[in-house]
Coordinates of C-alpha atoms in Angstrom, one line a residue:
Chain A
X1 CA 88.3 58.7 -214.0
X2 CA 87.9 62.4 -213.5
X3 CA 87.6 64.6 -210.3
X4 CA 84.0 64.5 -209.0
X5 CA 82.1 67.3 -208.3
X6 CA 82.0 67.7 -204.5
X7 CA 79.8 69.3 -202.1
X8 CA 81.4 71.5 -199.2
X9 CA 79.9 70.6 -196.0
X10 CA 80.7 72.4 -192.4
X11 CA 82.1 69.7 -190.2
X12 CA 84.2 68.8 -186.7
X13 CA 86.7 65.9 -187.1
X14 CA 84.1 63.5 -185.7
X15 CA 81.0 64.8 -187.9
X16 CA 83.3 64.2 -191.2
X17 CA 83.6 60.5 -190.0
X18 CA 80.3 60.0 -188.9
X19 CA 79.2 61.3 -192.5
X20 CA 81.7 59.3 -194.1
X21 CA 80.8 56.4 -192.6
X22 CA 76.9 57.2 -193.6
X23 CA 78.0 57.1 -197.1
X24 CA 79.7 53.9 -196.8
X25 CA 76.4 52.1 -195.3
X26 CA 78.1 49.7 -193.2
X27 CA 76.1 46.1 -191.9
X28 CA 76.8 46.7 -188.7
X29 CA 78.1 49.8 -186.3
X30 CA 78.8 48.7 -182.8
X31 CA 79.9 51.4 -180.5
X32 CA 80.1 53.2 -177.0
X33 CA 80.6 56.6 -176.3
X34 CA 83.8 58.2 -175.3
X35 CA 84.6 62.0 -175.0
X36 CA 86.1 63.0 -178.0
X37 CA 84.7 60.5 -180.0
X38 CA 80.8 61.2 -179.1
X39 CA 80.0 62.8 -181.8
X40 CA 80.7 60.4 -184.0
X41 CA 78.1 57.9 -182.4
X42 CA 75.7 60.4 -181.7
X43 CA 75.9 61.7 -185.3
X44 CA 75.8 58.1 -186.7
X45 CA 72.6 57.1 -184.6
X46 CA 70.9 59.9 -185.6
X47 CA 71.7 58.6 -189.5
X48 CA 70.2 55.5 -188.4
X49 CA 66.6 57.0 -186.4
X50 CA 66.3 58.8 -189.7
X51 CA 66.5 55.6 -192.1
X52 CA 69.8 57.3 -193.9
X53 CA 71.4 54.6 -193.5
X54 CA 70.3 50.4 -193.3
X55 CA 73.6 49.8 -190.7
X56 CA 72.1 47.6 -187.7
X57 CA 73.0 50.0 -184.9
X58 CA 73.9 48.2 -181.6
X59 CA 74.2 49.8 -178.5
X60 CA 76.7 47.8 -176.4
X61 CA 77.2 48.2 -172.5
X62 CA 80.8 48.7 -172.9
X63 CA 83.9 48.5 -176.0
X64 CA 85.0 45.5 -174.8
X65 CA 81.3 44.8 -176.3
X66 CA 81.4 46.8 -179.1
X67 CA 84.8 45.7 -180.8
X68 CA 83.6 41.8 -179.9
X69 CA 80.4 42.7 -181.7
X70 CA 82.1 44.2 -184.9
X71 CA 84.3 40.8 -184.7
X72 CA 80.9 38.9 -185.1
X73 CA 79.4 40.6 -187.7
X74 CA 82.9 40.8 -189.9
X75 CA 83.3 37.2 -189.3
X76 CA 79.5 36.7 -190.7
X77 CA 80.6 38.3 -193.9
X78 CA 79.4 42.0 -192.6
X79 CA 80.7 45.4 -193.0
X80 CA 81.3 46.3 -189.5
X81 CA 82.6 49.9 -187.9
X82 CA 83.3 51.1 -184.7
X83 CA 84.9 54.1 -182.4
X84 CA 86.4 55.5 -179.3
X85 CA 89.3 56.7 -177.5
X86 CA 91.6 56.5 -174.6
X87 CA 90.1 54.3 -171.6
X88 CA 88.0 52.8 -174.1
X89 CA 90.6 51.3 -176.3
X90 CA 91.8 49.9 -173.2
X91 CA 89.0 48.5 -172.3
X92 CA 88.9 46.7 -176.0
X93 CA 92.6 46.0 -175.0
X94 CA 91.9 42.2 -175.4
X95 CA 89.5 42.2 -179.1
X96 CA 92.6 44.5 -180.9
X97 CA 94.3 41.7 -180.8
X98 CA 91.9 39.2 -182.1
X99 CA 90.2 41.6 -184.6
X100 CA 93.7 41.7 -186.4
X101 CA 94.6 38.1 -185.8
X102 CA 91.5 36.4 -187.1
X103 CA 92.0 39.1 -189.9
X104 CA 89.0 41.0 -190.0
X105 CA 88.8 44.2 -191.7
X106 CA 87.3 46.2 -189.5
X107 CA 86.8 49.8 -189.2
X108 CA 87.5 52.2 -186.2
X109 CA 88.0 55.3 -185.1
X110 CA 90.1 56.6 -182.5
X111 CA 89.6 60.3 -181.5
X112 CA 93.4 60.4 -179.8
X113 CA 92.6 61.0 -175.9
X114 CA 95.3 60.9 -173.3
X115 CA 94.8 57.7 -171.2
X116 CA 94.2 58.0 -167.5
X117 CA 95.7 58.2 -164.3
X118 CA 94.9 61.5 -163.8
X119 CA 92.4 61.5 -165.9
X120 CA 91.8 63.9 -168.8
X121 CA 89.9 64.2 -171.8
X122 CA 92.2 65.9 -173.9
X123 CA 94.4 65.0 -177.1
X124 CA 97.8 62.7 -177.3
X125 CA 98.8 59.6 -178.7
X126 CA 98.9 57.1 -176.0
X127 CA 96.0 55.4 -176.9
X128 CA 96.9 54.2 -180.3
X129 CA 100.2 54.2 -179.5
X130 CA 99.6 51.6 -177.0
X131 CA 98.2 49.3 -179.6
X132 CA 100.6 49.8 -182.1
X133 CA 101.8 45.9 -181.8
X134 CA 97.7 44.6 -181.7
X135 CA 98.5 44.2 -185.8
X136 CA 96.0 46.6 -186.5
X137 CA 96.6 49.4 -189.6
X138 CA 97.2 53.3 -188.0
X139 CA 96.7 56.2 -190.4
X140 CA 97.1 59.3 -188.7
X141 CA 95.3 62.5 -189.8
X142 CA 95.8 66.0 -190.1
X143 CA 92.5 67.8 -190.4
X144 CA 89.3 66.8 -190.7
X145 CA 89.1 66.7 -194.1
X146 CA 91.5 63.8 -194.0
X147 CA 89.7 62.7 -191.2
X148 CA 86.5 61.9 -193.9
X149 CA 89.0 61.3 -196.8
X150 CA 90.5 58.1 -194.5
X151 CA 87.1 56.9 -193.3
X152 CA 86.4 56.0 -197.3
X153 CA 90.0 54.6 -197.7
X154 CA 90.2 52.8 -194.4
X155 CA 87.5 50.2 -196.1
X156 CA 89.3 49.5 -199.7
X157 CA 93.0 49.3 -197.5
X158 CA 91.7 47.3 -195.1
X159 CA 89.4 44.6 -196.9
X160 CA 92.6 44.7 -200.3
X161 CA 92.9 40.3 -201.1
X162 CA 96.3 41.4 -200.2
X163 CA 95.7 42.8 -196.7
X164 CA 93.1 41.9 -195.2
X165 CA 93.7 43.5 -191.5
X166 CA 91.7 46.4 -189.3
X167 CA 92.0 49.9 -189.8
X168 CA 92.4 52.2 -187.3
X169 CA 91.7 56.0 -188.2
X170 CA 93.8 58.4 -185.7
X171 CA 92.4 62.0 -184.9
X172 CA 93.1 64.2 -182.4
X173 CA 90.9 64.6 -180.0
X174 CA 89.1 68.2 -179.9
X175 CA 92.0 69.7 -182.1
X176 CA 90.3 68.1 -184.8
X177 CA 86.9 65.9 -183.6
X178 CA 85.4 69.4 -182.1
X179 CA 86.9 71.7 -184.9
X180 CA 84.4 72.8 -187.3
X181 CA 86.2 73.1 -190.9
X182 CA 85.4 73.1 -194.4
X183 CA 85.2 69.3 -195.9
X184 CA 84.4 68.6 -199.3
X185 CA 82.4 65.4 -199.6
X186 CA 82.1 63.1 -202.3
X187 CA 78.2 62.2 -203.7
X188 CA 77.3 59.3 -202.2
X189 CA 77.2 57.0 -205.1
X190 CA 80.8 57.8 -206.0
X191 CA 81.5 56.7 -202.3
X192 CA 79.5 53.2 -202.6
X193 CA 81.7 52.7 -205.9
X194 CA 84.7 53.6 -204.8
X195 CA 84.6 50.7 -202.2
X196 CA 82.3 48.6 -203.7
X197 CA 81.9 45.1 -201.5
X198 CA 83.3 43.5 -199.6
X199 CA 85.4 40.2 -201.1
X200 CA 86.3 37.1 -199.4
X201 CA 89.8 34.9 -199.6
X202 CA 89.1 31.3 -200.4
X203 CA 90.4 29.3 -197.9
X204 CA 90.7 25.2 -197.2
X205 CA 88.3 24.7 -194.2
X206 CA 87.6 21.3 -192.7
X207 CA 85.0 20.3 -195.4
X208 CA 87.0 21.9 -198.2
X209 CA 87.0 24.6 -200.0
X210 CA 85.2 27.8 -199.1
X211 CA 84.9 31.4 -198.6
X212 CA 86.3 33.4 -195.5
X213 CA 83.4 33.8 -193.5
X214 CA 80.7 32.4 -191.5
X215 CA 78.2 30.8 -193.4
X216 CA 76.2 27.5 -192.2
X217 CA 76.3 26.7 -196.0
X218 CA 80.2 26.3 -195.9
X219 CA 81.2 25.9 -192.3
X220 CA 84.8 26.6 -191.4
X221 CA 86.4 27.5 -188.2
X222 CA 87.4 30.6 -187.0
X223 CA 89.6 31.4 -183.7
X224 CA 90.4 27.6 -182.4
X225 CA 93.0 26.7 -179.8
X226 CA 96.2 26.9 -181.8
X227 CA 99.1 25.8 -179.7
X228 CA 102.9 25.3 -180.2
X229 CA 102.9 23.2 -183.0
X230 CA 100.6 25.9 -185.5
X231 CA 100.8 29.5 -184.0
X232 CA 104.3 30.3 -185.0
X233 CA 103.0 29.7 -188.7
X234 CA 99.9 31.5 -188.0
X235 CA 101.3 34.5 -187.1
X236 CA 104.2 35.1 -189.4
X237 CA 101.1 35.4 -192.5
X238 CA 100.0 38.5 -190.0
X239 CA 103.7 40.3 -190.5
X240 CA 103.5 39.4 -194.5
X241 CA 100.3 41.2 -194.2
X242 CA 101.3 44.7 -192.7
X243 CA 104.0 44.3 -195.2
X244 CA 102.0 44.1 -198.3
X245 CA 99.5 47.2 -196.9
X246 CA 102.5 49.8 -197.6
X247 CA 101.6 49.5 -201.7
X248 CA 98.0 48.9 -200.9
X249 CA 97.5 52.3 -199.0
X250 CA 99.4 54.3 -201.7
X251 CA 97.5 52.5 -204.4
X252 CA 94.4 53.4 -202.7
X253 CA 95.4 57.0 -201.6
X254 CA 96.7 57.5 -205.4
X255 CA 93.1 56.5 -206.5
X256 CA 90.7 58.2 -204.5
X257 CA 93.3 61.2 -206.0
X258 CA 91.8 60.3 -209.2
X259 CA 88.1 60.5 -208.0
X260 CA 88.4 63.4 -205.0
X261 CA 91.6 65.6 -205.8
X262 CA 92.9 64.7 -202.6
X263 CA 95.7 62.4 -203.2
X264 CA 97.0 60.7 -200.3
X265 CA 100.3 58.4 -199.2
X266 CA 102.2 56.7 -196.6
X267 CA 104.5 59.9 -196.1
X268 CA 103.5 63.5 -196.6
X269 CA 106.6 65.4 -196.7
X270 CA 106.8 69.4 -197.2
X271 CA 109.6 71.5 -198.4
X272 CA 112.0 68.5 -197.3
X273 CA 114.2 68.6 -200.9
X274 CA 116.9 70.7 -200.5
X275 CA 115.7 70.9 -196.2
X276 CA 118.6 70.8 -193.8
X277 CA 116.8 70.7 -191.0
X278 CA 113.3 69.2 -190.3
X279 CA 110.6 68.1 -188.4
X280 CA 109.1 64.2 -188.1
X281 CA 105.4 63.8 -186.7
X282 CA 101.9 62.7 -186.5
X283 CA 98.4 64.3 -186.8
X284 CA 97.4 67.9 -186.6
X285 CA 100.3 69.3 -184.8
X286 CA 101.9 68.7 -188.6
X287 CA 99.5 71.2 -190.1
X288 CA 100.9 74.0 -187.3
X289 CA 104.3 72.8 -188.2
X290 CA 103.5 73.5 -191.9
X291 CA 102.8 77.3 -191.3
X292 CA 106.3 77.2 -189.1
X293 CA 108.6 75.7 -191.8
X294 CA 107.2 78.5 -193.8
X295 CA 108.0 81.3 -191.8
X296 CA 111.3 80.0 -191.3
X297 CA 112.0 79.4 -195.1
X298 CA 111.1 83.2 -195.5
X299 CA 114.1 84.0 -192.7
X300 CA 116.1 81.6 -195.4
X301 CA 116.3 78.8 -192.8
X302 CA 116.5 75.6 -194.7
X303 CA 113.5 73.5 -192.8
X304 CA 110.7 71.0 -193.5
X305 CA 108.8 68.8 -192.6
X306 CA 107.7 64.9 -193.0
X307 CA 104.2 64.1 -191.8
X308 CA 103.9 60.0 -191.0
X309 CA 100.6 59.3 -191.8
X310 CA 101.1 55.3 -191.9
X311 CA 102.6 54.6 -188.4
X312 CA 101.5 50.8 -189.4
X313 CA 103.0 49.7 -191.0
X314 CA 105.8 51.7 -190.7
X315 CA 107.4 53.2 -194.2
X316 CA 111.0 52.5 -193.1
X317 CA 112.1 52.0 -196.6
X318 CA 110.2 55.6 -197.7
X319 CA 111.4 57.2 -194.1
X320 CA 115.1 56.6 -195.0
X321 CA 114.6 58.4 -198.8
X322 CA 113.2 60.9 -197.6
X323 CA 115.1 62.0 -194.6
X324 CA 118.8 60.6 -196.1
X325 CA 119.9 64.3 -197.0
X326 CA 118.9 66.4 -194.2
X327 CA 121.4 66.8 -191.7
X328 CA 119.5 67.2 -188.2
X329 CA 115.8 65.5 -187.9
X330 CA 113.7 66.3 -185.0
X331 CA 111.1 63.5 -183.8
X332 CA 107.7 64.6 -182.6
X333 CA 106.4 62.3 -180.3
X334 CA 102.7 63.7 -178.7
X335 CA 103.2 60.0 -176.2
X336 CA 105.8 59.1 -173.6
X337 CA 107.2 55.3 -173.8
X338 CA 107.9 55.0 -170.1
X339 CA 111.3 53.3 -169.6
X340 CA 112.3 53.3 -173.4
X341 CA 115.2 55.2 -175.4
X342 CA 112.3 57.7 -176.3
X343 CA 108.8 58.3 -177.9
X344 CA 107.2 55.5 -180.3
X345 CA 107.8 57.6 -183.5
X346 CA 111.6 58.5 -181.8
X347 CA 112.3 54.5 -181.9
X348 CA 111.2 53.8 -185.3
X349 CA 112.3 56.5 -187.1
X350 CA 116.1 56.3 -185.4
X351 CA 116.2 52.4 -186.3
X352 CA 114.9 52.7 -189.6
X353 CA 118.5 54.6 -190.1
X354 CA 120.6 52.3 -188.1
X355 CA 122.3 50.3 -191.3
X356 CA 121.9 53.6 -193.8
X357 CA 125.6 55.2 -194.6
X358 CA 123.4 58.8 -194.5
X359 CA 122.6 59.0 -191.4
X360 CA 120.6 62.7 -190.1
X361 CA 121.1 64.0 -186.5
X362 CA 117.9 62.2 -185.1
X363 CA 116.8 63.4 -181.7
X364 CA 113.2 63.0 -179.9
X365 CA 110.7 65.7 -179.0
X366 CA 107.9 64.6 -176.8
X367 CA 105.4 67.1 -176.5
X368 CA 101.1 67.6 -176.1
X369 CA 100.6 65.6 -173.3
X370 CA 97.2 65.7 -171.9
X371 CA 96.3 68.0 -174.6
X372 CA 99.2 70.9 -174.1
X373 CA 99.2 73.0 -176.6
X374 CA 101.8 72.7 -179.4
X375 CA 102.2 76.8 -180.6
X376 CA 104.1 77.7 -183.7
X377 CA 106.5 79.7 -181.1
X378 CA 106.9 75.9 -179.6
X379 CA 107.7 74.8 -182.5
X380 CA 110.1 77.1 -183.7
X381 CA 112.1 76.1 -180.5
X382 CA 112.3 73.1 -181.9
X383 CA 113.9 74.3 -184.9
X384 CA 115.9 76.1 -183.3
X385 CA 117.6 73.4 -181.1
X386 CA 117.6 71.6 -184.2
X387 CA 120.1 73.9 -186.1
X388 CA 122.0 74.0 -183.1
X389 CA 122.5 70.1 -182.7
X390 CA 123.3 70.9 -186.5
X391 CA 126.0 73.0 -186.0
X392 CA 127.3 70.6 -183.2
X393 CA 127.3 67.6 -185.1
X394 CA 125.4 65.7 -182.8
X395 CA 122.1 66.0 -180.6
X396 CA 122.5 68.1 -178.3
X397 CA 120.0 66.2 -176.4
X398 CA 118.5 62.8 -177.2
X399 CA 115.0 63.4 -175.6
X400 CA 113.8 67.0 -174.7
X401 CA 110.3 67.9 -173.6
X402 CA 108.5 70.6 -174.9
X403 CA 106.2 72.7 -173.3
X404 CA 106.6 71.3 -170.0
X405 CA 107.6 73.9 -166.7
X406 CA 111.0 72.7 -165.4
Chain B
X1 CA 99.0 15.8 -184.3
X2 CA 101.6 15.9 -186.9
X3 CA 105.1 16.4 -185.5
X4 CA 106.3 20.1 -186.3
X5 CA 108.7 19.5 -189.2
X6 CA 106.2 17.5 -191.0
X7 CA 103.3 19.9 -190.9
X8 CA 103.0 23.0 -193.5
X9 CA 104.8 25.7 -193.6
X10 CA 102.9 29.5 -193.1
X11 CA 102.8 30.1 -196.5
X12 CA 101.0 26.9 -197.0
X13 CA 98.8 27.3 -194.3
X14 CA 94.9 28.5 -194.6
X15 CA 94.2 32.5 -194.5
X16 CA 93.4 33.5 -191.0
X17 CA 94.2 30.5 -188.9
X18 CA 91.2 28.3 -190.2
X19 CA 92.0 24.7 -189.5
X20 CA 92.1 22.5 -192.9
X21 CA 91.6 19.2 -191.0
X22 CA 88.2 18.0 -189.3
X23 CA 89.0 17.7 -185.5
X24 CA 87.9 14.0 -186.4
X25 CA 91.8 13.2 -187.7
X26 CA 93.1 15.2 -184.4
X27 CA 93.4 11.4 -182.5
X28 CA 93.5 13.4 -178.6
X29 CA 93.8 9.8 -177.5
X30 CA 97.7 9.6 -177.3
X31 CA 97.8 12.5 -174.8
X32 CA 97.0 9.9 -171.8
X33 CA 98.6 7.9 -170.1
X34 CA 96.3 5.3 -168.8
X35 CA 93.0 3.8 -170.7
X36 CA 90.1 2.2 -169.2
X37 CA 90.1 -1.7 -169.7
X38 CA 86.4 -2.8 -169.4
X39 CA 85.3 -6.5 -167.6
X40 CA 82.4 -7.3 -169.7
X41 CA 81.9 -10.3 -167.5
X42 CA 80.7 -8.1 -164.7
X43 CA 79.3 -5.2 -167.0
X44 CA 75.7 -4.6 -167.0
X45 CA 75.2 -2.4 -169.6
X46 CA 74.0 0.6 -167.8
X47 CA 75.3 3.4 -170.1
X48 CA 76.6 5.3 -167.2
X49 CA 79.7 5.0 -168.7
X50 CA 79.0 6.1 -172.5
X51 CA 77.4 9.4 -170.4
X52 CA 80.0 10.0 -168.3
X53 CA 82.2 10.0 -170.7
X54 CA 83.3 13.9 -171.2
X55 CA 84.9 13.1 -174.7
X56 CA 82.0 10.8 -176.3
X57 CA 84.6 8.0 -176.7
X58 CA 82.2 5.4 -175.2
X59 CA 79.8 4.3 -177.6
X60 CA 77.1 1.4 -177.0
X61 CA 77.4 -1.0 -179.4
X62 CA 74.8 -3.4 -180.5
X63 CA 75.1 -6.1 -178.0
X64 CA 74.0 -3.3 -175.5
X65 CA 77.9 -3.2 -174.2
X66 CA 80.2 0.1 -174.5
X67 CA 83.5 0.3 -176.4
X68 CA 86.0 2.6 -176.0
X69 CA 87.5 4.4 -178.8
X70 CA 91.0 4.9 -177.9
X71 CA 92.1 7.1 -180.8
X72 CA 89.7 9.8 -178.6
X73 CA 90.2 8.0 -175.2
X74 CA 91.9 10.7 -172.9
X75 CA 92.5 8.3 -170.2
X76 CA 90.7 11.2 -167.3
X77 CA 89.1 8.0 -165.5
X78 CA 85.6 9.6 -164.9
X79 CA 84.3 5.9 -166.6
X80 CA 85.8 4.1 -164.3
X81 CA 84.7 6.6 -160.9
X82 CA 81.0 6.4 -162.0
X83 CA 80.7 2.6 -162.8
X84 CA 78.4 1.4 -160.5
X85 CA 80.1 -1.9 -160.2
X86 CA 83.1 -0.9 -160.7
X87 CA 84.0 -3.5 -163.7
X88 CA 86.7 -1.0 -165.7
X89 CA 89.9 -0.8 -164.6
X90 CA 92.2 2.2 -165.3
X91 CA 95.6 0.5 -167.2
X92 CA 98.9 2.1 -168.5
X93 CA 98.7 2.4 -172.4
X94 CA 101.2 0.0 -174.1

């Protein structure tokens, strides 16, 4: 397969997923709008008013609604896609968890919002972050253009034999959903290829034999009351599942490569080989951080960077290769873990190194909350506290906030 | 149901929690601890009872006189409340 000719489109974060989503021509899109993810709904009914697409759009009175509805329409053997952010996550609290744990490869998007009280609109991780245990898949992007690249590879991860669990898409709210930048998108038949249909496990219902979804034909059961003697069992298959994603979304990132250019991973490190000290982090502060390592380089500081774009499942195994040689490793964490040892990212990536003989300097930097700005200047204060738990052997620190007024 | 030792293991179990036995072979009636006995002497075969019943383990059998199926039989009692002449008795199980 060779790299597809490509057509450059101007588009905000939400726009590229809205017209990503077009292209893959879902069954169903069930979904309730949410500042920063509006555009994405308003974009995709539009597709729908003007017969782009043959998706069934419904318009639900609440997300609770709208994630139950995708659950329906997956279960019935559907394509099914939905969106939102901060309060509304919340509010689908309760369906996370059954989306994953009925195993249902659903789609969503979730335009990072801080959650309320007080309440705000703009960009951090807390809503995603809070859902990190529901069992769903989190791929975290850095621009927009990723932003579209995910909402074609989100389908192929998610619905692998292998897999078989919902996708969440992570964006920052406004930094990216309301930024207009260049996207290249993929003709639309080369989309409808690349993820093809939708396949079913075979699984031993009641009456025998038959496929994994809802069909009068073939009855089986979904969801019953499973108590002590079969839940256990039932949800050790869900960790073996998260488990087996880590190859999947390689393989899939290494072939839309093939088709797009755009070649994706579970890790996306920059200038970490010979790095001594670096930067760990999520989203579009990483592309900020980016420009930073290189200004530093050209001062002949030794820095880099490792951008997590799978936060589930977690690349431990990857983390600890990639991160072994450098000597002082500062966490970004854009969401507070109130009453833990740090951020989210802080935890895992500090654990992941517990039982490795190369251990870095790991501290935590949580920053961005509400949506405060993360400047290059901001960044280089990380750096620069950085070399100097370097030079101290140990952090300095364990948790500092950046960007806050003391 | 099967005691836990007995019953698969996950890797043997169906993707996505789908149950691989009809709720037919899930005999519920061992969970009580009392079981209607019925006088057919006094019965009059008014059904009430095969109605009542919240679990359908009452069924009318030819002769126009309920039986109970005790492999579904919780033991809740309801047949014997609602008989209007009061001809089942609520027993221990053996």
């Amino acid at each position: 397969m060779t790299v597809v000719e490509q057509k450059l489109l101007g588009l905000n974060g939400d726009e590229a997923v809205a017209y990503a989503i077009k292209q893959v021509n879902p069954d169903v899109v069930a979904a309730y709008p949410i500042t920063p993810q509006t555009i994405i709904v308003e974009r995709f009914s539009e597709y729908v008013a003007d017969g782009e697409v043959e998706t069934e759009f419904i318009a639900v009175e609440s997300e609770h609604s709208a994630l139950s509805t995708c659950i329906g329409a997956e279960a019935a053997g559907g394509r099914a896609f939905t969106c939102t952010a901060a309060n509304g996550l919340a509010l689908m609290w309760e369906m996370t968890y059954i989306a994953a744990s009925l195993r249902l490869p659903i789609v969503m998007a979730v335009v990072n919002r801080a959650l309320s009280a007080p309440i705000n609109i703009h960009n951090d991780h807390s809503d995603s972050m809070g859902a990190r245990d529901s069992g769903w898949i989190q791929l975290y992007c850095e621009n927009s253009q990723e932003a579209y690249d995910t909402a074609i590879q989100a389908w192929r991860i998610g619905e692998h034999p292998e897999v078989q669990l919902p996708v969440m898409i992570c964006l920052d709210g406004f930094i990216l959903s309301h930024t207009l930048e260049n996207v290249l998108t993929l003709p639309d038949e080369v989309v409808r290829e690349f993820i093809g249909e939708r396949s079913f496990p075979r699984v031993q219902g009641h009456l025998g034999e038959a496929e994994f979804r809802l069909d009068p034909e073939h009855p089986i059961t979904m969801g019953p009351l499973d108590l002590y003697d079969f839940y256990f069992e039932h949800k050790r298959p869900q960790v073996e599942a998260m488990k087996r994603a880590l190859p999947v979304i390689e393989e899939v990132g290494r072939e839309y490569g093939r088709i797009s250019g755009r070649t994706y991973s579970l890790l996306h490190p920059y200038r970490l080989e010979d790095a001594e000290i670096a930067v760990v982090g999520l989203g579009s502060t990483m592309g900020t951080a980016r420009v930073v390592v290189d200004r530093l380089r050209s001062r002949g500081v030794k820095a880099g960077l490792l951008r997590v774009r799978a936060f589930r499942p977690f690349p431990a195994h990857e983390i600890l290769k990639a991160l072994s040689h450098v000597e002082a490793v500062g966490v970004l964490d854009r969401c507070a873990s109130f009453g833990a040892l740090g951020g989210p990212l802080f935890m895992e990536v500090r654990n992941a190194f517990y039982d490795s003989a190369e251990r870095p300097i790991i501290s935590d930097y949580i920053y961005g909350l509400g949506g405060r700005d993360m400047s290059m200047e901001m960044l280089e204060e990380v750096f620069k506290s950085l070399e100097e738990d370097r030079r101290a052997g140990r952090p300095l620190e364990l948790v500092r906030y950046i960007g806050l007024r003391e | 149901m099967t005691g836990q030792k007995s019953a698969p293991g996950w890797r043997e179990l169906p993707h996505g929690a789908v149950p691989y036995k009809s709720s037919r072979e899930y005999k519920t009636g061992d969970w009580g601890v009392l079981k209607p006995k019925i006088d057919f002497g006094r019965c009059t075969k008014c059904t009430l009872c095969h109605f009542y019943c919240p679990e359908g383990a009452i069924r009318m059998r030819g002769d126009g006189y309920p039986e109970v199926d005790y492999d579904f039989c919780k033991g809740c009692g309801i047949c014997a409340a609602e008989c209007p002449v009061k001809c089942i008795e609520m027993v221990r199980r053996g």
